[in-house]
Amino acid sequence: MTVKYKEGDIFVIPMSNGKYALCQIVFAPKQKFKQAIGFCILSIQDTEELRDSGALTPLSFEKFGKEMKVIFTGNQNITKGLWKIIGHADLTEDKKQLKIFNYAGGLYDGEEEIRRLSVAEYPNYTTMGVSGFELVDNVLTNM
């Protein structure tokens, strides 16, 4: 059975070090990027449960030497139920901003291309680079 998911869903990633990453989907595309999701990390904890839904602030992390707040990856672990959805919270304006990214020189807000970027502007925006699940675990365990 395929698990359905949407923006705002809160899910848990079991990490290789025995801890759990509590995450929230901020980008759940239906068209061009439909095999991917974008999510922020809410906490790294010892259990799978959502304890305090008031503290849903995205954590910053480092990936390839750059500070980031969103990870793009494939949707397979969500749709197969390996990453369990445990709750939902509407996206705040700050989290909606995480859907603005550079993809192949285009500035996107979700699935809509806003405009083309000059190369000089590239460092100003998060790049949509889809991370494999091993890299996701690597980023999480190094937080």
CSV table of N, CA, C and O in Angstrom, one decimal, residues 2-57:
chain,number,residue,atom,x,y,z
A,2,THR,N,0.5,2.2,-0.9
A,2,THR,CA,1.3,3.4,-1.0
A,2,THR,C,0.8,4.4,0.0
A,2,THR,O,-0.4,4.7,0.1
A,3,VAL,N,1.7,5.0,0.8
A,3,VAL,CA,1.3,6.0,1.8
A,3,VAL,C,1.2,7.4,1.1
A,3,VAL,O,2.0,7.8,0.3
A,4,LYS,N,0.0,8.1,1.3
A,4,LYS,CA,-0.2,9.4,0.7
A,4,LYS,C,0.4,10.4,1.7
A,4,LYS,O,0.4,10.2,2.9
A,5,TYR,N,1.0,11.5,1.2
A,5,TYR,CA,1.6,12.5,2.0
A,5,TYR,C,1.3,13.9,1.4
A,5,TYR,O,0.9,14.0,0.2
A,6,LYS,N,1.4,14.9,2.3
A,6,LYS,CA,1.2,16.3,1.8
A,6,LYS,C,2.1,17.3,2.6
A,6,LYS,O,2.6,16.9,3.6
A,7,GLU,N,2.2,18.5,2.0
A,7,GLU,CA,2.9,19.5,2.7
A,7,GLU,C,2.4,19.7,4.1
A,7,GLU,O,1.1,19.8,4.3
A,8,GLY,N,3.2,19.8,5.1
A,8,GLY,CA,2.8,20.0,6.5
A,8,GLY,C,2.9,18.7,7.3
A,8,GLY,O,2.9,18.8,8.5
A,9,ASP,N,2.9,17.6,6.6
A,9,ASP,CA,3.0,16.3,7.3
A,9,ASP,C,4.3,16.2,8.1
A,9,ASP,O,5.4,16.6,7.6
A,10,ILE,N,4.2,15.7,9.3
A,10,ILE,CA,5.4,15.5,10.2
A,10,ILE,C,5.7,14.0,10.2
A,10,ILE,O,4.8,13.2,10.4
A,11,PHE,N,6.9,13.7,10.0
A,11,PHE,CA,7.3,12.3,9.9
A,11,PHE,C,8.6,12.0,10.6
A,11,PHE,O,9.3,13.0,11.0
A,12,VAL,N,8.9,10.7,10.8
A,12,VAL,CA,10.1,10.3,11.6
A,12,VAL,C,11.0,9.5,10.7
A,12,VAL,O,10.6,8.6,10.0
A,13,ILE,N,12.3,9.9,10.7
A,13,ILE,CA,13.4,9.1,10.0
A,13,ILE,C,14.2,8.4,11.1
A,13,ILE,O,14.8,9.0,11.9
A,14,PRO,N,14.2,7.0,11.1
A,14,PRO,CA,15.1,6.3,12.0
A,14,PRO,C,16.5,6.4,11.5
A,14,PRO,O,16.7,6.2,10.3
A,15,MET,N,17.4,6.9,12.3
A,15,MET,CA,18.8,7.1,11.9
A,15,MET,C,19.7,5.9,12.2
A,15,MET,O,19.4,5.1,13.1
A,16,SER,N,20.8,5.8,11.5
A,16,SER,CA,21.7,4.7,11.7
A,16,SER,C,22.4,4.7,13.1
A,16,SER,O,22.8,3.6,13.5
A,17,ASN,N,22.3,5.8,13.8
A,17,ASN,CA,22.9,5.8,15.1
A,17,ASN,C,21.9,5.5,16.2
A,17,ASN,O,22.2,5.7,17.4
A,18,GLY,N,20.7,5.1,15.8
A,18,GLY,CA,19.7,4.7,16.8
A,18,GLY,C,18.8,5.8,17.3
A,18,GLY,O,17.8,5.6,18.0
A,19,LYS,N,19.1,7.1,16.8
A,19,LYS,CA,18.2,8.2,17.1
A,19,LYS,C,17.2,8.4,16.0
A,19,LYS,O,17.2,7.6,15.1
A,20,TYR,N,16.3,9.4,16.2
A,20,TYR,CA,15.2,9.6,15.3
A,20,TYR,C,15.2,11.1,14.9
A,20,TYR,O,15.4,12.0,15.8
A,21,ALA,N,15.0,11.4,13.6
A,21,ALA,CA,14.9,12.8,13.2
A,21,ALA,C,13.4,13.0,13.0
A,21,ALA,O,12.7,12.3,12.2
A,22,LEU,N,12.9,14.1,13.6
A,22,LEU,CA,11.5,14.5,13.5
A,22,LEU,C,11.6,15.6,12.4
A,22,LEU,O,12.3,16.5,12.5
A,23,CYS,N,10.8,15.4,11.3
A,23,CYS,CA,10.9,16.2,10.1
A,23,CYS,C,9.5,16.6,9.7
A,23,CYS,O,8.5,16.0,10.0
A,24,GLN,N,9.5,17.7,8.8
A,24,GLN,CA,8.2,18.1,8.3
A,24,GLN,C,8.4,18.4,6.8
A,24,GLN,O,9.3,19.0,6.3
A,25,ILE,N,7.4,17.9,6.0
A,25,ILE,CA,7.4,18.1,4.6
A,25,ILE,C,7.0,19.6,4.3
A,25,ILE,O,6.0,20.0,4.7
A,26,VAL,N,7.9,20.3,3.6
A,26,VAL,CA,7.6,21.6,3.2
A,26,VAL,C,7.4,21.7,1.7
A,26,VAL,O,6.9,22.8,1.2
A,27,PHE,N,7.7,20.7,0.9
A,27,PHE,CA,7.5,20.7,-0.5
A,27,PHE,C,7.1,19.3,-1.0
A,27,PHE,O,7.9,18.3,-0.8
A,28,ALA,N,5.9,19.1,-1.4
A,28,ALA,CA,5.3,17.9,-1.9
A,28,ALA,C,4.8,18.0,-3.3
A,28,ALA,O,3.6,18.2,-3.5
A,29,PRO,N,5.7,18.1,-4.3
A,29,PRO,CA,5.3,18.4,-5.7
A,29,PRO,C,4.4,17.3,-6.3
A,29,PRO,O,4.5,16.1,-5.9
A,30,LYS,N,3.5,17.7,-7.2
A,30,LYS,CA,2.6,16.8,-7.9
A,30,LYS,C,2.9,16.6,-9.3
A,30,LYS,O,2.4,15.7,-10.0
A,31,GLN,N,3.8,17.5,-9.9
A,31,GLN,CA,4.0,17.5,-11.4
A,31,GLN,C,5.5,17.2,-11.7
A,31,GLN,O,6.0,16.1,-11.5
A,32,LYS,N,6.2,18.3,-12.1
A,32,LYS,CA,7.5,18.2,-12.6
A,32,LYS,C,8.5,17.4,-11.6
A,32,LYS,O,9.3,16.6,-12.1
A,33,PHE,N,8.4,17.7,-10.3
A,33,PHE,CA,9.3,17.1,-9.4
A,33,PHE,C,8.6,16.0,-8.5
A,33,PHE,O,9.0,15.8,-7.4
A,34,LYS,N,7.6,15.4,-9.0
A,34,LYS,CA,6.7,14.5,-8.2
A,34,LYS,C,7.4,13.3,-7.5
A,34,LYS,O,6.9,12.8,-6.6
A,35,GLN,N,8.6,13.0,-7.9
A,35,GLN,CA,9.3,11.8,-7.3
A,35,GLN,C,10.2,12.3,-6.1
A,35,GLN,O,10.8,11.5,-5.4
A,36,ALA,N,10.1,13.6,-5.8
A,36,ALA,CA,11.0,14.2,-4.8
A,36,ALA,C,10.1,14.9,-3.7
A,36,ALA,O,8.9,15.1,-3.9
A,37,ILE,N,10.7,15.1,-2.5
A,37,ILE,CA,10.1,15.9,-1.5
A,37,ILE,C,11.2,16.8,-0.9
A,37,ILE,O,12.4,16.5,-1.0
A,38,GLY,N,10.7,17.9,-0.3
A,38,GLY,CA,11.6,18.8,0.4
A,38,GLY,C,11.1,18.8,1.9
A,38,GLY,O,9.9,18.9,2.1
A,39,PHE,N,12.0,18.6,2.8
A,39,PHE,CA,11.6,18.6,4.2
A,39,PHE,C,12.6,19.4,5.1
A,39,PHE,O,13.8,19.6,4.7
A,40,CYS,N,12.1,19.9,6.2
A,40,CYS,CA,13.0,20.5,7.2
A,40,CYS,C,13.1,19.6,8.4
A,40,CYS,O,12.2,18.7,8.6
A,41,ILE,N,14.1,19.7,9.2
A,41,ILE,CA,14.4,18.9,10.4
A,41,ILE,C,13.9,19.7,11.6
A,41,ILE,O,14.3,20.9,11.7
A,42,LEU,N,13.0,19.1,12.4
A,42,LEU,CA,12.5,19.8,13.5
A,42,LEU,C,13.3,19.5,14.8
A,42,LEU,O,13.5,20.3,15.7
A,43,SER,N,13.7,18.2,14.9
A,43,SER,CA,14.5,17.8,16.1
A,43,SER,C,15.2,16.5,15.8
A,43,SER,O,14.7,15.7,15.0
A,44,ILE,N,16.2,16.2,16.6
A,44,ILE,CA,16.9,14.9,16.6
A,44,ILE,C,16.6,14.4,18.1
A,44,ILE,O,16.9,15.1,19.0
A,45,GLN,N,16.0,13.2,18.2
A,45,GLN,CA,15.6,12.8,19.5
A,45,GLN,C,15.8,11.3,19.7
A,45,GLN,O,16.1,10.6,18.7
A,46,ASP,N,15.5,10.8,20.9
A,46,ASP,CA,15.7,9.4,21.2
A,46,ASP,C,14.5,8.5,21.0
A,46,ASP,O,14.6,7.3,21.0
A,47,THR,N,13.3,9.2,20.7
A,47,THR,CA,12.1,8.4,20.5
A,47,THR,C,11.5,8.9,19.2
A,47,THR,O,11.8,9.9,18.6
A,48,GLU,N,10.4,8.1,18.8
A,48,GLU,CA,9.7,8.4,17.5
A,48,GLU,C,8.6,9.3,17.7
A,48,GLU,O,7.9,9.7,16.8
A,49,GLU,N,8.3,9.7,19.0
A,49,GLU,CA,7.0,10.5,19.2
A,49,GLU,C,7.2,12.0,19.1
A,49,GLU,O,8.2,12.6,19.3
A,50,LEU,N,6.1,12.6,18.7
A,50,LEU,CA,6.0,14.0,18.6
A,50,LEU,C,5.5,14.5,19.9
A,50,LEU,O,4.4,14.4,20.3
A,51,ARG,N,6.5,15.1,20.7
A,51,ARG,CA,6.2,15.5,22.1
A,51,ARG,C,5.6,16.9,22.2
A,51,ARG,O,4.6,17.1,22.8
A,52,ASP,N,6.2,17.9,21.6
A,52,ASP,CA,5.8,19.2,21.8
A,52,ASP,C,5.6,19.8,20.4
A,52,ASP,O,6.5,20.3,19.8
A,53,SER,N,4.3,19.9,20.0
A,53,SER,CA,4.0,20.4,18.6
A,53,SER,C,4.2,21.9,18.6
A,53,SER,O,4.1,22.5,17.5
A,54,GLY,N,4.4,22.5,19.7
A,54,GLY,CA,4.6,24.0,19.7
A,54,GLY,C,6.0,24.3,19.2
A,54,GLY,O,6.3,25.4,18.6
A,55,ALA,N,7.0,23.4,19.3
A,55,ALA,CA,8.4,23.7,18.9
A,55,ALA,C,8.7,23.1,17.5
A,55,ALA,O,9.4,22.1,17.4
A,56,LEU,N,8.1,23.7,16.5
A,56,LEU,CA,8.2,23.2,15.1
A,56,LEU,C,9.1,24.1,14.3
A,56,LEU,O,8.8,24.3,13.1
A,57,THR,N,10.2,24.5,14.9
A,57,THR,CA,11.1,25.4,14.2
A,57,THR,C,12.2,24.6,13.4
A,57,THR,O,12.8,23.7,14.0
